Coordinates of C-alpha atoms in Angstrom, one line a residue:
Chain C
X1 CA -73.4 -71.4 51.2
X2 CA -76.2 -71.4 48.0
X3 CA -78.1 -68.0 48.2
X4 CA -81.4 -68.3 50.6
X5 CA -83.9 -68.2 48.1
X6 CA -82.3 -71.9 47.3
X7 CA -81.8 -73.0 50.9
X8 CA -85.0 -72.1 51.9
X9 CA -87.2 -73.4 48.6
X10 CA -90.1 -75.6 49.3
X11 CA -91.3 -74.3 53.0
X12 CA -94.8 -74.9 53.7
X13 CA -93.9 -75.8 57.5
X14 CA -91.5 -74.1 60.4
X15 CA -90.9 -76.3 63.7
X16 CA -90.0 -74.2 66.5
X17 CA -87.8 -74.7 69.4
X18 CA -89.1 -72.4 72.6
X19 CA -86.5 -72.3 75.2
X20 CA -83.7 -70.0 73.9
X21 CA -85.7 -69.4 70.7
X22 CA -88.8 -67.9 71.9
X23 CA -87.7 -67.2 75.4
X24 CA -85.0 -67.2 78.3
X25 CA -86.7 -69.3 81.3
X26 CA -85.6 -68.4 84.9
X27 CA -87.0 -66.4 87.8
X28 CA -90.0 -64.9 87.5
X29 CA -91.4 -66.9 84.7
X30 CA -88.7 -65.5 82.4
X31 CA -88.1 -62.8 79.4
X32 CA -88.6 -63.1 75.6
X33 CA -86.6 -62.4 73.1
X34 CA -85.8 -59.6 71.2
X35 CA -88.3 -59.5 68.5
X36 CA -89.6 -62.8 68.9
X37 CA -92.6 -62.1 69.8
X38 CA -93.9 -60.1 66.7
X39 CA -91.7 -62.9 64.6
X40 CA -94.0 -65.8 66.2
X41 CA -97.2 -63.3 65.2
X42 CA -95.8 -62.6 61.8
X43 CA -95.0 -66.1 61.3
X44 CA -98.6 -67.3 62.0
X45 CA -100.1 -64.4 60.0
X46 CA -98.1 -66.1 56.5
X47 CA -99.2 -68.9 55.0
X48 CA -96.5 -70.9 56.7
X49 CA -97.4 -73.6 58.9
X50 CA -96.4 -73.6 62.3
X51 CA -96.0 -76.4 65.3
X52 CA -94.0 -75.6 68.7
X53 CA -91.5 -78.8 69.1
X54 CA -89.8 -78.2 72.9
X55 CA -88.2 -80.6 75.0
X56 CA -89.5 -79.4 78.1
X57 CA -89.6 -81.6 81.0
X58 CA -90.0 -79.5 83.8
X59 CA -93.4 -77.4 83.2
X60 CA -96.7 -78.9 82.0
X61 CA -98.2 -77.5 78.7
X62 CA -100.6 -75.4 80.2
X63 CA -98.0 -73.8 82.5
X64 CA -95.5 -73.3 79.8
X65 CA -98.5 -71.9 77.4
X66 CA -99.3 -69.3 80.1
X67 CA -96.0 -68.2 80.6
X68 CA -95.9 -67.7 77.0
X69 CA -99.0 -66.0 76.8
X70 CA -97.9 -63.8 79.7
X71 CA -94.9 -62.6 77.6
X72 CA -97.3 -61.5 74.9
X73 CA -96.7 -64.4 72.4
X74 CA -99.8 -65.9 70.5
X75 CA -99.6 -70.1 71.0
X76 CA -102.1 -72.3 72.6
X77 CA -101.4 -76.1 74.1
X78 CA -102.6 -77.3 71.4
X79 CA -99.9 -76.5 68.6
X80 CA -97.2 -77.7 71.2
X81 CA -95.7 -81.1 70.6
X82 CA -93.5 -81.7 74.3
X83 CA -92.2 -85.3 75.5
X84 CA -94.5 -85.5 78.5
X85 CA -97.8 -86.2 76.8
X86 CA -96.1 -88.1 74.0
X87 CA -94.3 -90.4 77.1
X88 CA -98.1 -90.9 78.4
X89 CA -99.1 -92.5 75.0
X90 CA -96.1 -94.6 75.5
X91 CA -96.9 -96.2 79.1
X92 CA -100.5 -96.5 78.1
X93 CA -99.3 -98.4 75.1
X94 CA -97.1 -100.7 76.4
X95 CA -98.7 -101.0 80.2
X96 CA -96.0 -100.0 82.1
X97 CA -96.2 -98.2 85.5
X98 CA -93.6 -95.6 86.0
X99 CA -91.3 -94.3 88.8
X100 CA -91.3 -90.6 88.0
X101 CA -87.8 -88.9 88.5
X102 CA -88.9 -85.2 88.5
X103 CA -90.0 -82.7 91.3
X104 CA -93.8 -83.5 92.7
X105 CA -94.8 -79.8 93.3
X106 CA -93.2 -79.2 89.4
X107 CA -96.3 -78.5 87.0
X108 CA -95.5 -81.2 84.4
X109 CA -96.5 -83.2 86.8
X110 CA -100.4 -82.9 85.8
X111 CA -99.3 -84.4 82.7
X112 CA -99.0 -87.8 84.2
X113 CA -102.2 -87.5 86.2
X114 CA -103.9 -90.4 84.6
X115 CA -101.3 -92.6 85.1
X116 CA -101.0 -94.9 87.9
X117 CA -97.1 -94.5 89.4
X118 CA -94.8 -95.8 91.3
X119 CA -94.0 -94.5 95.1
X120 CA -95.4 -91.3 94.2
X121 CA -94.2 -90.0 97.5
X122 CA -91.0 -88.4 96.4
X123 CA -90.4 -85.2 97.5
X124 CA -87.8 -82.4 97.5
X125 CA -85.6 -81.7 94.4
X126 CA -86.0 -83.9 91.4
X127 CA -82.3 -84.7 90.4
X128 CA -80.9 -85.1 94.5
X129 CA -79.0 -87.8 95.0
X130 CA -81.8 -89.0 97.1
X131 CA -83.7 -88.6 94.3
X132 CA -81.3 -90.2 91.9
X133 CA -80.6 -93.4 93.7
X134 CA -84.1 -94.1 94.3
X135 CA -84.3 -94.6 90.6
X136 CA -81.1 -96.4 90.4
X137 CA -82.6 -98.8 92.8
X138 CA -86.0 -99.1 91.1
X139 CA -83.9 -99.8 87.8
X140 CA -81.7 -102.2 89.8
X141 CA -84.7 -104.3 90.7
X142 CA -85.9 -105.0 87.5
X143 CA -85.1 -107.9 85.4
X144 CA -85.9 -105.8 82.6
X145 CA -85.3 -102.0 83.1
X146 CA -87.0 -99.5 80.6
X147 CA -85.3 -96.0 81.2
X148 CA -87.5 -93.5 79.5
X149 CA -85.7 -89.4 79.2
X150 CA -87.5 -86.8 78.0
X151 CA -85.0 -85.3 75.8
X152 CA -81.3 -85.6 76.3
X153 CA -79.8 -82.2 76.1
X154 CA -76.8 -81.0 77.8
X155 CA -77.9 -77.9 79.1
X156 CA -80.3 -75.0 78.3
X157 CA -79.9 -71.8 79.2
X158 CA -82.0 -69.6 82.1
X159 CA -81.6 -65.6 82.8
X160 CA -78.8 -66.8 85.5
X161 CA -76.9 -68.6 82.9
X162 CA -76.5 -72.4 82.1
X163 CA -78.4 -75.2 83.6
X164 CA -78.0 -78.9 83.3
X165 CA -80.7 -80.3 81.7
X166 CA -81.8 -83.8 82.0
X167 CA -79.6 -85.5 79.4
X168 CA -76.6 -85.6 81.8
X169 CA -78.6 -87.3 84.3
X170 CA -80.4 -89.8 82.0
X171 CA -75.8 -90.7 81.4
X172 CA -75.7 -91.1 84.7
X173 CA -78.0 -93.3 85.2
X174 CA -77.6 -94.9 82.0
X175 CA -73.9 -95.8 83.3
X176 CA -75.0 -96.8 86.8
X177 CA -77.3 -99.6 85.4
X178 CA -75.5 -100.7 82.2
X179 CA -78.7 -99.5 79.9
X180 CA -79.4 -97.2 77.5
X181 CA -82.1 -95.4 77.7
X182 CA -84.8 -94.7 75.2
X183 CA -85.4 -90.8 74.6
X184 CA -88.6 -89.2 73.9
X185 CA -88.3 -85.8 72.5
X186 CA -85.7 -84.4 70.6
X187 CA -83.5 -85.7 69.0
X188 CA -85.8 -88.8 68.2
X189 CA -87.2 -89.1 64.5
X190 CA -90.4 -90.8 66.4
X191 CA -90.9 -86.9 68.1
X192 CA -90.1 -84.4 65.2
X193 CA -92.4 -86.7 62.7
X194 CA -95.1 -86.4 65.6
X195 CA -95.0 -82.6 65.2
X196 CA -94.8 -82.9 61.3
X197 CA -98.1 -84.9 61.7
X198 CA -100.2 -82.3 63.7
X199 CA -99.3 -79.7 60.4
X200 CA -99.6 -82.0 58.2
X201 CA -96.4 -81.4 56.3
X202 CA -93.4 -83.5 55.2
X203 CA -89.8 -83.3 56.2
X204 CA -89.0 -82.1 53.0
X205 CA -90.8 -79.2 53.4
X206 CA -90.1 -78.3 56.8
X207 CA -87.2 -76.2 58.7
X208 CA -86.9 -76.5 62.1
X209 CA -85.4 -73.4 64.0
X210 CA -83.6 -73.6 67.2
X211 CA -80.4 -72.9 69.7
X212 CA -79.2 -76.5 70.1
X213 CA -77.1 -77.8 67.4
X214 CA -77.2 -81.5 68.2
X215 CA -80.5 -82.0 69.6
X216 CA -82.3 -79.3 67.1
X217 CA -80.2 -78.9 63.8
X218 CA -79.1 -82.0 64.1
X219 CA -81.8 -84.4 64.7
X220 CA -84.1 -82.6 62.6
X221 CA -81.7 -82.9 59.5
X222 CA -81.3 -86.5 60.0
X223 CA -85.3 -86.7 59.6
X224 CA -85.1 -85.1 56.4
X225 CA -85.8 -81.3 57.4
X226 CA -83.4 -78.5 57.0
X227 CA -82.4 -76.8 60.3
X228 CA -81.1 -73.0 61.1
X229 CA -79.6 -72.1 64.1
X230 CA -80.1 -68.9 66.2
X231 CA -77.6 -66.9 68.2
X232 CA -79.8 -66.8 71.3
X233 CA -80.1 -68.6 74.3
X234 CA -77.6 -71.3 74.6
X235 CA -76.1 -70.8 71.1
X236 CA -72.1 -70.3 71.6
X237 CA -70.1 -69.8 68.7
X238 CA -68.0 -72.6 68.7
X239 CA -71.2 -74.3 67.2
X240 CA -70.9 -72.6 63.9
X241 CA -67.6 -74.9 63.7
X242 CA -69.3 -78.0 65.2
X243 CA -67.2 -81.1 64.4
X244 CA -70.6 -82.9 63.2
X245 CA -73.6 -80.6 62.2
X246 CA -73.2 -77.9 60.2
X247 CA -77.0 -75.9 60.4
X248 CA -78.9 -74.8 57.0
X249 CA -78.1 -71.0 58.1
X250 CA -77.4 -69.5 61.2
X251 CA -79.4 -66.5 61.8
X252 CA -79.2 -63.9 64.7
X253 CA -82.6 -64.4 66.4
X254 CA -86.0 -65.4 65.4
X255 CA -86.5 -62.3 63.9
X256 CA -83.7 -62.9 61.4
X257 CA -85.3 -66.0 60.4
X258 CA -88.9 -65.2 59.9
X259 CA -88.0 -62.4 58.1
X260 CA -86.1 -64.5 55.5
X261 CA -88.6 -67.1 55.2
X262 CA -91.6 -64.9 54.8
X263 CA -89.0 -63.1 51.9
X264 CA -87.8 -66.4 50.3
X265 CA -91.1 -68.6 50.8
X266 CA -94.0 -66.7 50.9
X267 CA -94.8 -66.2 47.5
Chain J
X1 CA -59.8 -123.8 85.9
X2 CA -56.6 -124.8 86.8
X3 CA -55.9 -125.6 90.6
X4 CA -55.1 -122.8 93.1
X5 CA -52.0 -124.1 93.6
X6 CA -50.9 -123.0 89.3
X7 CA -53.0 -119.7 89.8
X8 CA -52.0 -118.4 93.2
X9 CA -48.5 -119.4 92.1
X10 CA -45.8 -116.8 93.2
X11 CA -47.7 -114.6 94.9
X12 CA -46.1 -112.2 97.3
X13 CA -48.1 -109.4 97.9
X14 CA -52.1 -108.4 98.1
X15 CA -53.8 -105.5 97.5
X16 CA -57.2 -105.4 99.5
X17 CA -60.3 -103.4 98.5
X18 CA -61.8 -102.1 101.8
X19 CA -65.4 -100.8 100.6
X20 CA -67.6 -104.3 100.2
X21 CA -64.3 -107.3 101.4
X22 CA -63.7 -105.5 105.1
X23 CA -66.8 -104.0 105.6
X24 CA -70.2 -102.4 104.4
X25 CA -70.0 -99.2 105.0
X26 CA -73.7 -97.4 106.3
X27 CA -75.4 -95.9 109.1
X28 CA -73.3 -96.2 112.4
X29 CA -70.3 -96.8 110.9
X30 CA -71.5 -99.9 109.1
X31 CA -70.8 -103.5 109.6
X32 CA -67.7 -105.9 109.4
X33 CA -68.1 -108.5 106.5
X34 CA -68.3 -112.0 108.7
X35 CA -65.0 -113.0 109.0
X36 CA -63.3 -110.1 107.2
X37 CA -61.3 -109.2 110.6
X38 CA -59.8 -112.4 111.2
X39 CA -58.7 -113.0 107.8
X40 CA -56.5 -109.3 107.7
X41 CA -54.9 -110.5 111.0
X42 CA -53.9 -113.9 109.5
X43 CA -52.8 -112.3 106.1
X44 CA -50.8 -109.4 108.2
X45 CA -49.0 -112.0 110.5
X46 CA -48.1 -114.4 107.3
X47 CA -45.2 -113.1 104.8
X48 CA -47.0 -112.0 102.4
X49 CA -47.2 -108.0 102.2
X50 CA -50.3 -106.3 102.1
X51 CA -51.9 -103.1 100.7
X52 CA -55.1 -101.3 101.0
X53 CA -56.5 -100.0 98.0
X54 CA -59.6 -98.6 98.4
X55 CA -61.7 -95.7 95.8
X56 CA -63.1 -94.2 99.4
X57 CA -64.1 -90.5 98.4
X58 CA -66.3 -89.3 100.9
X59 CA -64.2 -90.2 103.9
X60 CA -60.7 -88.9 105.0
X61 CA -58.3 -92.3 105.3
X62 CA -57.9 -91.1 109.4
X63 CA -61.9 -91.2 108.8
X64 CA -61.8 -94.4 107.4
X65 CA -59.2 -95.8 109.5
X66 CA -60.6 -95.2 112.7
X67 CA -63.9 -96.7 111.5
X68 CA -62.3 -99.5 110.7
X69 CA -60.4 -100.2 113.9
X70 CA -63.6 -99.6 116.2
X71 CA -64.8 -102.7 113.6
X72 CA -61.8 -104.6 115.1
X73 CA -59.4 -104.6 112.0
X74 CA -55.4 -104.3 112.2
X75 CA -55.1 -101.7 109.7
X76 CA -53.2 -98.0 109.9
X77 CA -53.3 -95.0 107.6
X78 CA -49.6 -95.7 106.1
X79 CA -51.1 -98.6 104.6
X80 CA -53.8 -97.2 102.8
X81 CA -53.8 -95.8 99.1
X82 CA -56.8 -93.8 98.7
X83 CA -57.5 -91.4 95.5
X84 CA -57.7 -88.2 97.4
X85 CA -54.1 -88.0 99.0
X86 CA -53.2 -89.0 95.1
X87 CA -55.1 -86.5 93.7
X88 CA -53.8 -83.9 95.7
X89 CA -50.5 -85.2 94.8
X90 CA -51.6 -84.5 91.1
X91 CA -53.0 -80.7 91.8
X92 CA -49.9 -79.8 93.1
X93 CA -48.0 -80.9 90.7
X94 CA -50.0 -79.5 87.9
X95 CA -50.4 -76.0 89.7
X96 CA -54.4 -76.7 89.7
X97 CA -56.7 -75.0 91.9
X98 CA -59.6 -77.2 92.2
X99 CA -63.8 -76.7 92.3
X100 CA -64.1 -79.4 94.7
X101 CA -67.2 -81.2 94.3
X102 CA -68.0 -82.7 97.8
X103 CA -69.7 -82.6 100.8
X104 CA -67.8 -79.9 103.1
X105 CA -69.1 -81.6 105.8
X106 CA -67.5 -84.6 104.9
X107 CA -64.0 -86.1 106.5
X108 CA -62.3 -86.5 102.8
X109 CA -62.5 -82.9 103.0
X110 CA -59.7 -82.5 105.2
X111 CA -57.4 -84.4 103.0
X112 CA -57.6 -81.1 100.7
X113 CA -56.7 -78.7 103.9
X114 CA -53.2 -77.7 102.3
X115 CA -54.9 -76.7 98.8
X116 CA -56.0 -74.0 97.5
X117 CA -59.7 -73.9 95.9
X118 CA -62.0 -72.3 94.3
X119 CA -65.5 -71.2 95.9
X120 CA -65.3 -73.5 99.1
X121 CA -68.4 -72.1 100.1
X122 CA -70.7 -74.6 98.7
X123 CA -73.3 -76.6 101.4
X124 CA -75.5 -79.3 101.4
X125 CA -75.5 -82.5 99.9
X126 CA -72.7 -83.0 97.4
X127 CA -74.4 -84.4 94.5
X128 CA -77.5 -82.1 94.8
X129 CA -78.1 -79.9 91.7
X130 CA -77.0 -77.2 92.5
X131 CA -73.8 -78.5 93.5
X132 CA -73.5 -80.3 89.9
X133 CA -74.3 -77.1 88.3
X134 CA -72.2 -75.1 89.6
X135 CA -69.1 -77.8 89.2
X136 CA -70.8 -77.4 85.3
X137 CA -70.8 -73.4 85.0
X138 CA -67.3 -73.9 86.6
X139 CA -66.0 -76.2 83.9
X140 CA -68.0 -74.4 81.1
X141 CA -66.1 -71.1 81.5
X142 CA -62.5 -73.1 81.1
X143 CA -60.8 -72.8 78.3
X144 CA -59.2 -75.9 78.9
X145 CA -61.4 -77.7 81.6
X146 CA -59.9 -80.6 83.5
X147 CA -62.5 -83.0 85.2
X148 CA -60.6 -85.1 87.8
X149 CA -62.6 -87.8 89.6
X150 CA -61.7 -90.0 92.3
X151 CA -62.6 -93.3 91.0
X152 CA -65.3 -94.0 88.3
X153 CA -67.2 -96.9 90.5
X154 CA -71.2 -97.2 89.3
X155 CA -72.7 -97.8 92.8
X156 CA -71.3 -99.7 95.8
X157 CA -73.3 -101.2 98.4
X158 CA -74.4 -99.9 101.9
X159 CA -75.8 -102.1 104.7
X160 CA -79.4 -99.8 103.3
X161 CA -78.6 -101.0 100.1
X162 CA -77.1 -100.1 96.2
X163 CA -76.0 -96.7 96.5
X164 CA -74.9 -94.8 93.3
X165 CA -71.1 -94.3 93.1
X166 CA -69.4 -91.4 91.7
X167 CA -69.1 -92.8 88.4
X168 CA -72.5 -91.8 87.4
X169 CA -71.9 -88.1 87.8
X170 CA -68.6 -88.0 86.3
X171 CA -70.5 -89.2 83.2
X172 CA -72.6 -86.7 83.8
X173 CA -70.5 -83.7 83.6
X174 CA -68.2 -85.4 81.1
X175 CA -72.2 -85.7 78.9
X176 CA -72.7 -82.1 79.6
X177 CA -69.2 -80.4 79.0
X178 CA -68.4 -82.1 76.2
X179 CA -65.1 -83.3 78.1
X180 CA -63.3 -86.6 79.2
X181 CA -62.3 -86.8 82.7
X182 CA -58.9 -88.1 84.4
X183 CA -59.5 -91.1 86.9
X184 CA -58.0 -90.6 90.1
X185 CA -58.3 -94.4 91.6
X186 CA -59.5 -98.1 90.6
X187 CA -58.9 -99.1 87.7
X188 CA -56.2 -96.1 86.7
X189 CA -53.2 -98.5 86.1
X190 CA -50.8 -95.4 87.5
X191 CA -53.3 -95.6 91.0
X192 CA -52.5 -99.4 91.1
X193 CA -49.0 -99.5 90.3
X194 CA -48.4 -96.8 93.8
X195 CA -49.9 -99.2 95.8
X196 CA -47.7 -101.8 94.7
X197 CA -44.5 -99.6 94.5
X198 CA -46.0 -99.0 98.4
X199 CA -45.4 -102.6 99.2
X200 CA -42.2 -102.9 96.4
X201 CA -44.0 -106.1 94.9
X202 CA -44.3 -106.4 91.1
X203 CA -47.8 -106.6 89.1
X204 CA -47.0 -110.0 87.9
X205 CA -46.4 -111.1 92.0
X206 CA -49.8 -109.6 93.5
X207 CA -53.2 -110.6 93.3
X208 CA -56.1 -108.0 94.2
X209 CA -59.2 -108.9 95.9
X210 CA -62.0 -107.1 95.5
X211 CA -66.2 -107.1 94.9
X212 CA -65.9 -105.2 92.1
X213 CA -65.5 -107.4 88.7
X214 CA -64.8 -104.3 86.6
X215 CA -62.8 -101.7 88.8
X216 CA -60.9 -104.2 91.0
X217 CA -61.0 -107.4 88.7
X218 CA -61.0 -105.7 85.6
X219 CA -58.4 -102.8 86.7
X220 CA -56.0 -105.3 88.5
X221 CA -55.5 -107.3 85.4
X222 CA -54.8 -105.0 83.0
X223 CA -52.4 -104.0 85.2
X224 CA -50.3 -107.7 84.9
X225 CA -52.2 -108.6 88.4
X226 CA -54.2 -111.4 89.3
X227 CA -57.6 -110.8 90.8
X228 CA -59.8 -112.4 93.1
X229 CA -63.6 -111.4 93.6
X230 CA -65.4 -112.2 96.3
X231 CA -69.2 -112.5 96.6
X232 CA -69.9 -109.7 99.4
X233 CA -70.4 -106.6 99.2
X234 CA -71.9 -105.2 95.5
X235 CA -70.8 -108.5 93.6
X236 CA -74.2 -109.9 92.0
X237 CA -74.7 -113.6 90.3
X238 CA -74.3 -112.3 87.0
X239 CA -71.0 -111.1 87.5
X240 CA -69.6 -114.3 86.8
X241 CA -70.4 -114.6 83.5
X242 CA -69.5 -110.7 82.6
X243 CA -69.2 -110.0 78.9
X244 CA -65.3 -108.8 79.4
X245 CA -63.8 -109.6 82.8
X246 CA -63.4 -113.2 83.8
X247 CA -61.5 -113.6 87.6
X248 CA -58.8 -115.7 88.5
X249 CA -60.9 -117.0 90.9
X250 CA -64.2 -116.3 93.0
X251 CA -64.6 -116.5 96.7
X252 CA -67.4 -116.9 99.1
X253 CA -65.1 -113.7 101.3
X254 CA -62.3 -112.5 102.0
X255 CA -61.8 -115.3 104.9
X256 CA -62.2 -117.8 101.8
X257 CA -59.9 -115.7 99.7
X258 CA -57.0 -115.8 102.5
X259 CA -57.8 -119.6 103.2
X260 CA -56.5 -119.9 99.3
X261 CA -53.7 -117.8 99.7
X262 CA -51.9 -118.9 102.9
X263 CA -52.3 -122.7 102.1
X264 CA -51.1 -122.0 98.6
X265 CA -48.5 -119.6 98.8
X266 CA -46.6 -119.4 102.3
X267 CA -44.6 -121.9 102.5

């Protein structure tokens, strides 16, 4: 690979990943880490640009902000870019009324409280199978079904260990109904140039950092941006030898990488 | 078309889907399909021989059996080929000791009672997350994980309604692992081919019925068969003009479908 200084010429912007990046989610609210915290601080003390890009479909902003927070790590709601909010512009925009597939008591929840839903008398655990094939029937119904997933990963990673994320369910359902389904959040170009936008900085002059090859390194190289990979969270190292995405760098942690893009950039 | 008389021409056997042609399966046991009894005893007494071939994965085939004789239907276990005695059959074979990812509760259970498995201390509701997960974390710490399923049917219908098959979450888990799985079942050519060998007919002398155009219609032909679908159970309108699968013919029920058959082939 060319020498850092080359890979890494032209940053003005860093997108950043949370889950597995920042932090480990699970019981309790979760635990950073190592060295991320002063790397996120560091980070916003260079002349760097910097936007938080997460798929997170579970908590609302303002719950995942105060986790953060709790942890020690300086970030606000407003420099997070997450599919919920983005998915309310979309409904509003196109007039549609949705069935919401995820946990009532869950926090991201507020995040649709403007918009007028379907039976909003679910209950229990989001992805049941009561749950699922409620949806499948409201899909079923339609003569023109719009499946909306926010995000499509395979998994993420908690304290416990590895947790399906919603990607494997939007499949499912995907295959049950004979649609495809249109994905806000990463991967789509649509939801890293969103991000992009709130910096004000082009893909050419971004990196994006973060532990999923496909849906981080991968989508944001096909927008233009260069990508590195961290060993945390639910990096394995088969990745490094991924059939289809080969990452910018791979780096150890957060630390590793703000510590070669305040050497190589911030000049 | 041509006339039944050219298509039903040579027939000497049937294979009969159970799930949607003999009954609807749901609350209480679930309801004959009008007709649907009559027409098994009429096809049993004639000489043409007779299989059921059924993807039934929740219930044990003495579960099923017994169902369907309270219903009023001449049919025994010895002439059912169901995907979790095959599948068994397979495990053995293979020295595999399975995760199994089904209700413990349910009858199809007991068809596994000589196997040895993995963790058969789950509870609850089969497809609930946490089940799914753990069937996931399983998988993900194989070195070379194998995904069986029994069947790969999208939804199938109950007298409540569309109800999501286990199709779905084989997709699913094949999304998040990264992995292909083996069908046990409709429309596995090897799952037909024992129910024929079952009845010694060859592929070219049997003709399927079934509601589903691409597992039983679909499946059936590929195998050399020819298929019938009848418009109970899960069959919708827009089945017959599916993109791939065209039927050799497409019947109000089974009643209709045995009508065909006797007046065209027993003489």
């Amino acid at each position: 690979m060319a020498p850092w200084g080359e890979r890494l010429a032209g940053v003005r912007g860093v997108l950043l990943d949370i889950s597995g990046v920042l932090y480990d989610s699970g019981a309790g609210g979760g635990t950073a880490i190592a060295g991320s915290v002063e790397a996120v601080a560091r980070l916003k003390g260079s002349r760097l640009k910097v936007r938080f890009c997460t798929n997170e479909s579970q908590k609302s902003r303002a719950e995942l902000v105060g986790q953060l927070r709790r942890l020690g790590f300086d970030i606000s709601e407003g420099e997070v870019t997450a599919p919920a909010p983005a998915t309310c512009q979309i409904l509003k925009e196109r007039g549609l009324r949705p069935y919401l597939l995820i946990h009532d008591g869950r926090p991201v929840r507020s995040e649709f409280d403007q918009i007028d839903i379907i039976n909003p008398n679910y209950a229990g655990e989001s992805f049941s199978y009561q749950n699922m094939n409620n949806a499948f029937q409201v899909l079923m119904e339609l003569e023109n079904p719009v499946l909306i997933s926010l995000g499509k990963g395979r998994y993420y990673k908690e304290t416990s260990g590895l947790m399906l994320d919603v990607g494997p369910y939007m499949k499912a359902l995907e295959y049950a109904c004979g649609i495809k389904a249109e994905v806000v959040g990463k991967p789509s170009p649509e939801f890293f140039k969103s991000a992009l936008q709130a910096i004000g900085v082009e893909a050419h002059q971004a990196v994006m950092i973060g532990d999923d090859i496909v849906g981080d390194v991968g989508g944001a190289q096909r927008c233009g941006m260069r990508a590195l990979q961290v060993r945390t969270g639910k990096f394995r190292p088969s990745d490094e030898h991924h059939p289809e995405v080969k990452a910018d760098g791979y780096v150890d942690n957060l630390a590793e990488a703000v510590d070669l893009l305040l050497q190589h950039t911030d000049k």
